[in-house]
Amino acid sequence: MLYTYYVDMICAPVVVDCREKKGPQCMFWIRDKQKRNDTQRAMAISWARKIATPWAQHMAFLMGVEKEDNKAGRLIMKTGMWVSRMIGKYTKTTEPTKSPVLGYVMWATFGVFWLLAGVK
């Protein structure tokens, strides 16, 4: 439940905004706004695919569609639930924000998930 909230209310809008070139402007070292938006968009899509694939395979296993579990997906799910609990415990907002701080927190969180996605 909390993980779904985290994904729906915080992660998904930021990834969608980055994909649509409207997300938090985190890559301040890229001066050209168009190039920065393009770079953030490409990175968000690439990372989302790498993270979402093992997670979806794990969810399919839990639902009985897949015969084998995905270890990386299981780790992403457990870590995501923990992160979601921490966010729920320490934040009081239910509204998405375009804060650069949120952008950096999202990239750090996705970095952890990206590393977990490589687990075999």
Coordinates of N, CA and C in Angstrom, one line a residue:
M1 N 0.8 -1.2 0.0 CA 0.0 0.0 0.0 C 0.9 1.3 0.0
L2 N 1.8 1.4 0.9 CA 2.7 2.5 1.0 C 3.5 2.6 -0.2
Y3 N 4.0 1.5 -0.7 CA 4.9 1.5 -1.9 C 4.1 2.0 -3.1
T4 N 2.8 1.6 -3.2 CA 2.0 2.1 -4.3 C 1.8 3.6 -4.2
Y5 N 1.6 4.1 -3.0 CA 1.4 5.5 -2.8 C 2.7 6.2 -3.2
Y6 N 3.8 5.7 -2.8 CA 5.1 6.4 -3.1 C 5.3 6.4 -4.7
V7 N 5.0 5.3 -5.3 CA 5.2 5.3 -6.8 C 4.2 6.2 -7.4
D8 N 2.9 6.1 -7.0 CA 1.8 6.9 -7.7 C 2.0 8.4 -7.4
M9 N 2.2 8.8 -6.2 CA 2.2 10.2 -5.8 C 3.5 10.9 -6.0
I10 N 4.6 10.2 -5.9 CA 5.9 10.9 -5.9 C 6.8 10.5 -7.1
C11 N 7.0 9.2 -7.2 CA 7.9 8.8 -8.3 C 7.3 9.0 -9.7
A12 N 6.2 8.5 -9.9 CA 5.6 8.5 -11.2 C 5.4 9.9 -11.8
P13 N 4.9 10.9 -11.0 CA 4.8 12.2 -11.6 C 6.2 12.8 -12.0
V14 N 7.2 12.5 -11.1 CA 8.5 13.1 -11.4 C 9.1 12.5 -12.7
V15 N 8.9 11.1 -12.8 CA 9.5 10.5 -14.0 C 8.7 10.9 -15.2
V16 N 7.4 11.1 -15.1 CA 6.6 11.5 -16.3 C 7.0 13.0 -16.6
D17 N 7.1 13.8 -15.6 CA 7.6 15.2 -15.8 C 8.9 15.2 -16.5
C18 N 9.8 14.4 -16.1 CA 11.2 14.4 -16.7 C 11.1 13.9 -18.1
R19 N 10.2 12.9 -18.4 CA 10.0 12.4 -19.7 C 9.4 13.5 -20.6
E20 N 8.6 14.3 -20.0 CA 7.9 15.4 -20.8 C 8.7 16.7 -20.7
K21 N 10.0 16.6 -20.2 CA 10.9 17.7 -20.1 C 10.4 18.9 -19.2
K22 N 9.6 18.5 -18.1 CA 9.0 19.5 -17.2 C 9.4 19.2 -15.8
G23 N 10.3 18.2 -15.6 CA 10.7 17.8 -14.2 C 11.6 18.7 -13.5
P24 N 11.9 18.4 -12.2 CA 12.9 19.2 -11.5 C 14.2 19.3 -12.2
Q25 N 14.7 20.5 -12.2 CA 16.0 20.8 -13.0 C 17.2 20.4 -12.1
C26 N 17.6 19.2 -12.1 CA 18.7 18.7 -11.2 C 20.1 18.8 -11.8
M27 N 20.2 18.8 -13.1 CA 21.5 18.7 -13.7 C 21.9 20.2 -14.0
F28 N 22.2 20.9 -13.0 CA 22.5 22.3 -13.1 C 23.8 22.6 -13.9
W29 N 24.7 21.6 -14.0 CA 25.9 21.8 -14.7 C 25.7 21.8 -16.2
I30 N 24.6 21.4 -16.7 CA 24.3 21.5 -18.1 C 23.5 22.9 -18.3
R31 N 24.2 23.8 -18.8 CA 23.6 25.2 -18.9 C 22.5 25.4 -19.9
D32 N 22.6 24.7 -21.0 CA 21.5 24.8 -22.0 C 20.3 24.0 -21.6
K33 N 19.2 24.7 -21.4 CA 18.0 24.1 -20.8 C 17.4 23.0 -21.7
Q34 N 17.4 23.1 -23.0 CA 17.0 22.1 -23.9 C 17.8 20.8 -23.7
K35 N 19.1 21.0 -23.7 CA 20.0 19.9 -23.6 C 19.9 19.2 -22.2
R36 N 19.7 20.0 -21.2 CA 19.5 19.5 -19.8 C 18.2 18.7 -19.8
N37 N 17.1 19.2 -20.3 CA 15.8 18.5 -20.4 C 15.9 17.2 -21.1
D38 N 16.6 17.3 -22.3 CA 16.8 16.0 -23.1 C 17.6 15.0 -22.4
T39 N 18.7 15.4 -21.7 CA 19.5 14.5 -20.9 C 18.7 13.9 -19.7
Q40 N 18.0 14.7 -19.0 CA 17.2 14.2 -17.9 C 16.1 13.3 -18.4
R41 N 15.5 13.6 -19.5 CA 14.5 12.7 -20.1 C 15.0 11.4 -20.4
A42 N 16.1 11.3 -21.1 CA 16.7 10.1 -21.6 C 17.2 9.2 -20.3
M43 N 17.7 9.9 -19.3 CA 18.2 9.2 -18.2 C 17.0 8.6 -17.4
A44 N 15.9 9.4 -17.2 CA 14.7 9.0 -16.5 C 14.1 7.7 -17.2
I45 N 14.0 7.8 -18.5 CA 13.4 6.6 -19.2 C 14.3 5.4 -19.1
S46 N 15.6 5.6 -19.3 CA 16.5 4.4 -19.2 C 16.5 3.8 -17.8
W47 N 16.5 4.6 -16.8 CA 16.5 4.1 -15.4 C 15.2 3.5 -15.1
A48 N 14.1 4.1 -15.5 CA 12.8 3.5 -15.2 C 12.6 2.1 -15.9
R49 N 13.1 2.0 -17.1 CA 13.0 0.6 -17.7 C 13.8 -0.4 -17.0
K50 N 15.1 0.0 -16.6 CA 15.9 -1.0 -15.9 C 15.4 -1.4 -14.5
I51 N 14.7 -0.4 -13.9 CA 14.2 -0.7 -12.5 C 12.8 -1.4 -12.6
A52 N 12.0 -1.0 -13.6 CA 10.6 -1.5 -13.6 C 10.5 -2.9 -14.1
T53 N 11.4 -3.3 -15.0 CA 11.4 -4.7 -15.6 C 11.5 -5.8 -14.5
P54 N 12.6 -5.8 -13.7 CA 12.7 -6.8 -12.7 C 11.5 -6.7 -11.6
W55 N 11.1 -5.5 -11.3 CA 10.0 -5.3 -10.4 C 8.7 -5.9 -10.9
A56 N 8.5 -5.7 -12.2 CA 7.3 -6.2 -12.8 C 7.3 -7.7 -12.9
Q57 N 8.5 -8.3 -13.1 CA 8.6 -9.8 -13.1 C 8.4 -10.4 -11.7
H58 N 8.9 -9.7 -10.7 CA 8.6 -10.1 -9.3 C 7.1 -10.0 -9.0
M59 N 6.5 -9.0 -9.4 CA 5.0 -8.8 -9.2 C 4.2 -9.9 -10.0
A60 N 4.7 -10.2 -11.2 CA 4.0 -11.3 -12.0 C 4.2 -12.6 -11.2
F61 N 5.3 -12.8 -10.6 CA 5.5 -14.1 -9.8 C 4.6 -14.1 -8.6
L62 N 4.5 -13.0 -7.9 CA 3.6 -12.9 -6.8 C 2.1 -13.2 -7.2
M63 N 1.7 -12.8 -8.4 CA 0.4 -12.9 -8.9 C 0.1 -14.3 -9.5
G64 N 1.2 -15.1 -9.6 CA 1.1 -16.4 -10.1 C 1.2 -16.5 -11.6
V65 N 1.6 -15.5 -12.3 CA 1.7 -15.5 -13.7 C 3.1 -16.0 -14.2
E66 N 4.1 -15.7 -13.4 CA 5.4 -16.2 -13.7 C 5.8 -17.4 -12.8
K67 N 6.5 -18.3 -13.3 CA 6.9 -19.5 -12.5 C 8.1 -19.2 -11.6
E68 N 9.0 -18.3 -12.1 CA 10.2 -18.0 -11.3 C 10.2 -16.6 -10.8
D69 N 10.7 -16.4 -9.6 CA 10.8 -15.1 -9.0 C 12.0 -14.3 -9.6
N70 N 12.0 -13.1 -9.5 CA 13.1 -12.2 -9.9 C 13.7 -11.7 -8.7
K71 N 15.0 -12.1 -8.4 CA 15.6 -11.7 -7.1 C 15.8 -10.2 -7.1
A72 N 16.2 -9.6 -8.2 CA 16.4 -8.1 -8.2 C 15.0 -7.4 -7.9
G73 N 14.0 -7.9 -8.5 CA 12.7 -7.3 -8.4 C 12.2 -7.4 -6.9
R74 N 12.5 -8.5 -6.3 CA 12.1 -8.7 -4.9 C 12.9 -7.7 -4.0
L75 N 14.2 -7.5 -4.3 CA 15.0 -6.6 -3.5 C 14.5 -5.1 -3.7
I76 N 14.1 -4.8 -5.0 CA 13.6 -3.5 -5.3 C 12.3 -3.3 -4.5
M77 N 11.5 -4.3 -4.5 CA 10.2 -4.2 -3.8 C 10.4 -3.9 -2.3
K78 N 11.2 -4.7 -1.7 CA 11.5 -4.6 -0.2 C 12.1 -3.3 0.1
T79 N 13.1 -2.8 -0.7 CA 13.7 -1.5 -0.5 C 12.7 -0.4 -0.7
G80 N 11.9 -0.5 -1.8 CA 10.9 0.5 -2.1 C 9.9 0.6 -1.0
M81 N 9.5 -0.5 -0.4 CA 8.5 -0.4 0.7 C 9.2 0.3 1.9
W82 N 10.4 0.0 2.2 CA 11.1 0.7 3.3 C 11.2 2.2 3.1
V83 N 11.6 2.6 1.9 CA 11.8 4.0 1.5 C 10.4 4.6 1.6
S84 N 9.4 4.0 1.2 CA 8.0 4.5 1.2 C 7.6 4.8 2.7
R85 N 7.9 3.8 3.5 CA 7.6 4.0 5.0 C 8.3 5.2 5.5
M86 N 9.6 5.4 5.2 CA 10.3 6.5 5.7 C 9.7 7.8 5.2
I87 N 9.4 7.9 3.9 CA 8.8 9.1 3.4 C 7.4 9.4 4.1
G88 N 6.6 8.4 4.2 CA 5.3 8.5 4.9 C 5.5 9.0 6.3
K89 N 6.5 8.5 7.0 CA 6.8 8.9 8.4 C 7.3 10.3 8.6
Y90 N 8.1 10.8 7.6 CA 8.8 12.0 7.8 C 8.3 13.2 7.0
T91 N 7.3 12.9 6.1 CA 6.8 14.0 5.3 C 5.3 14.1 5.5
K92 N 4.8 15.3 5.3 CA 3.3 15.5 5.6 C 2.6 15.9 4.3
T93 N 3.3 15.9 3.2 CA 2.6 16.4 2.0 C 2.0 15.2 1.2
T94 N 1.0 15.5 0.5 CA 0.4 14.5 -0.4 C 0.4 15.1 -1.8
E95 N 1.0 16.3 -2.0 CA 1.0 16.9 -3.3 C 2.4 16.8 -3.9
P96 N 2.4 16.4 -5.2 CA 3.7 16.4 -5.9 C 4.4 17.8 -5.9
T97 N 5.7 17.8 -5.9 CA 6.4 19.1 -6.0 C 7.5 19.0 -7.0
K98 N 7.9 20.1 -7.5 CA 9.0 20.2 -8.5 C 10.3 20.7 -7.9
S99 N 10.4 20.5 -6.6 CA 11.6 21.0 -5.8 C 12.9 20.2 -6.3
P100 N 14.0 21.0 -6.5 CA 15.2 20.3 -6.9 C 15.7 19.3 -5.8
V101 N 15.4 19.6 -4.6 CA 15.7 18.7 -3.5 C 15.0 17.3 -3.8
L102 N 13.7 17.4 -4.1 CA 13.0 16.1 -4.4 C 13.7 15.4 -5.6
G103 N 14.1 16.2 -6.6 CA 14.8 15.6 -7.8 C 16.0 14.9 -7.4
Y104 N 16.9 15.5 -6.5 CA 18.1 14.8 -6.0 C 17.7 13.5 -5.2
V105 N 16.7 13.6 -4.4 CA 16.3 12.5 -3.6 C 15.8 11.4 -4.5
M106 N 15.1 11.7 -5.5 CA 14.6 10.8 -6.5 C 15.7 10.1 -7.2
W107 N 16.7 10.9 -7.7 CA 17.9 10.3 -8.4 C 18.7 9.4 -7.5
A108 N 18.8 9.8 -6.2 CA 19.5 8.9 -5.2 C 18.7 7.6 -5.0
T109 N 17.4 7.7 -4.8 CA 16.6 6.5 -4.7 C 16.6 5.6 -5.9
F110 N 16.5 6.2 -7.1 CA 16.6 5.5 -8.3 C 18.0 4.8 -8.5
G111 N 19.0 5.5 -8.0 CA 20.4 5.0 -8.0 C 20.5 3.7 -7.2
V112 N 19.9 3.7 -6.1 CA 19.8 2.4 -5.3 C 19.1 1.3 -6.0
F113 N 17.9 1.7 -6.5 CA 17.1 0.7 -7.3 C 17.9 0.2 -8.5
W114 N 18.6 1.2 -9.2 CA 19.3 0.8 -10.4 C 20.4 -0.2 -10.0
L115 N 21.1 0.0 -8.9 CA 22.1 -1.0 -8.5 C 21.4 -2.4 -8.1
L116 N 20.3 -2.3 -7.5 CA 19.6 -3.5 -7.1 C 19.1 -4.3 -8.3
A117 N 18.7 -3.5 -9.4 CA 18.2 -4.1 -10.6 C 19.3 -5.0 -11.3
G118 N 20.6 -4.8 -11.0 CA 21.6 -5.6 -11.5 C 21.9 -6.9 -10.8
V119 N 21.2 -7.1 -9.7 CA 21.4 -8.3 -8.9 C 20.9 -9.5 -9.7
K120 N 21.7 -10.6 -9.7 CA 21.3 -11.8 -10.4 C 20.9 -12.9 -9.4

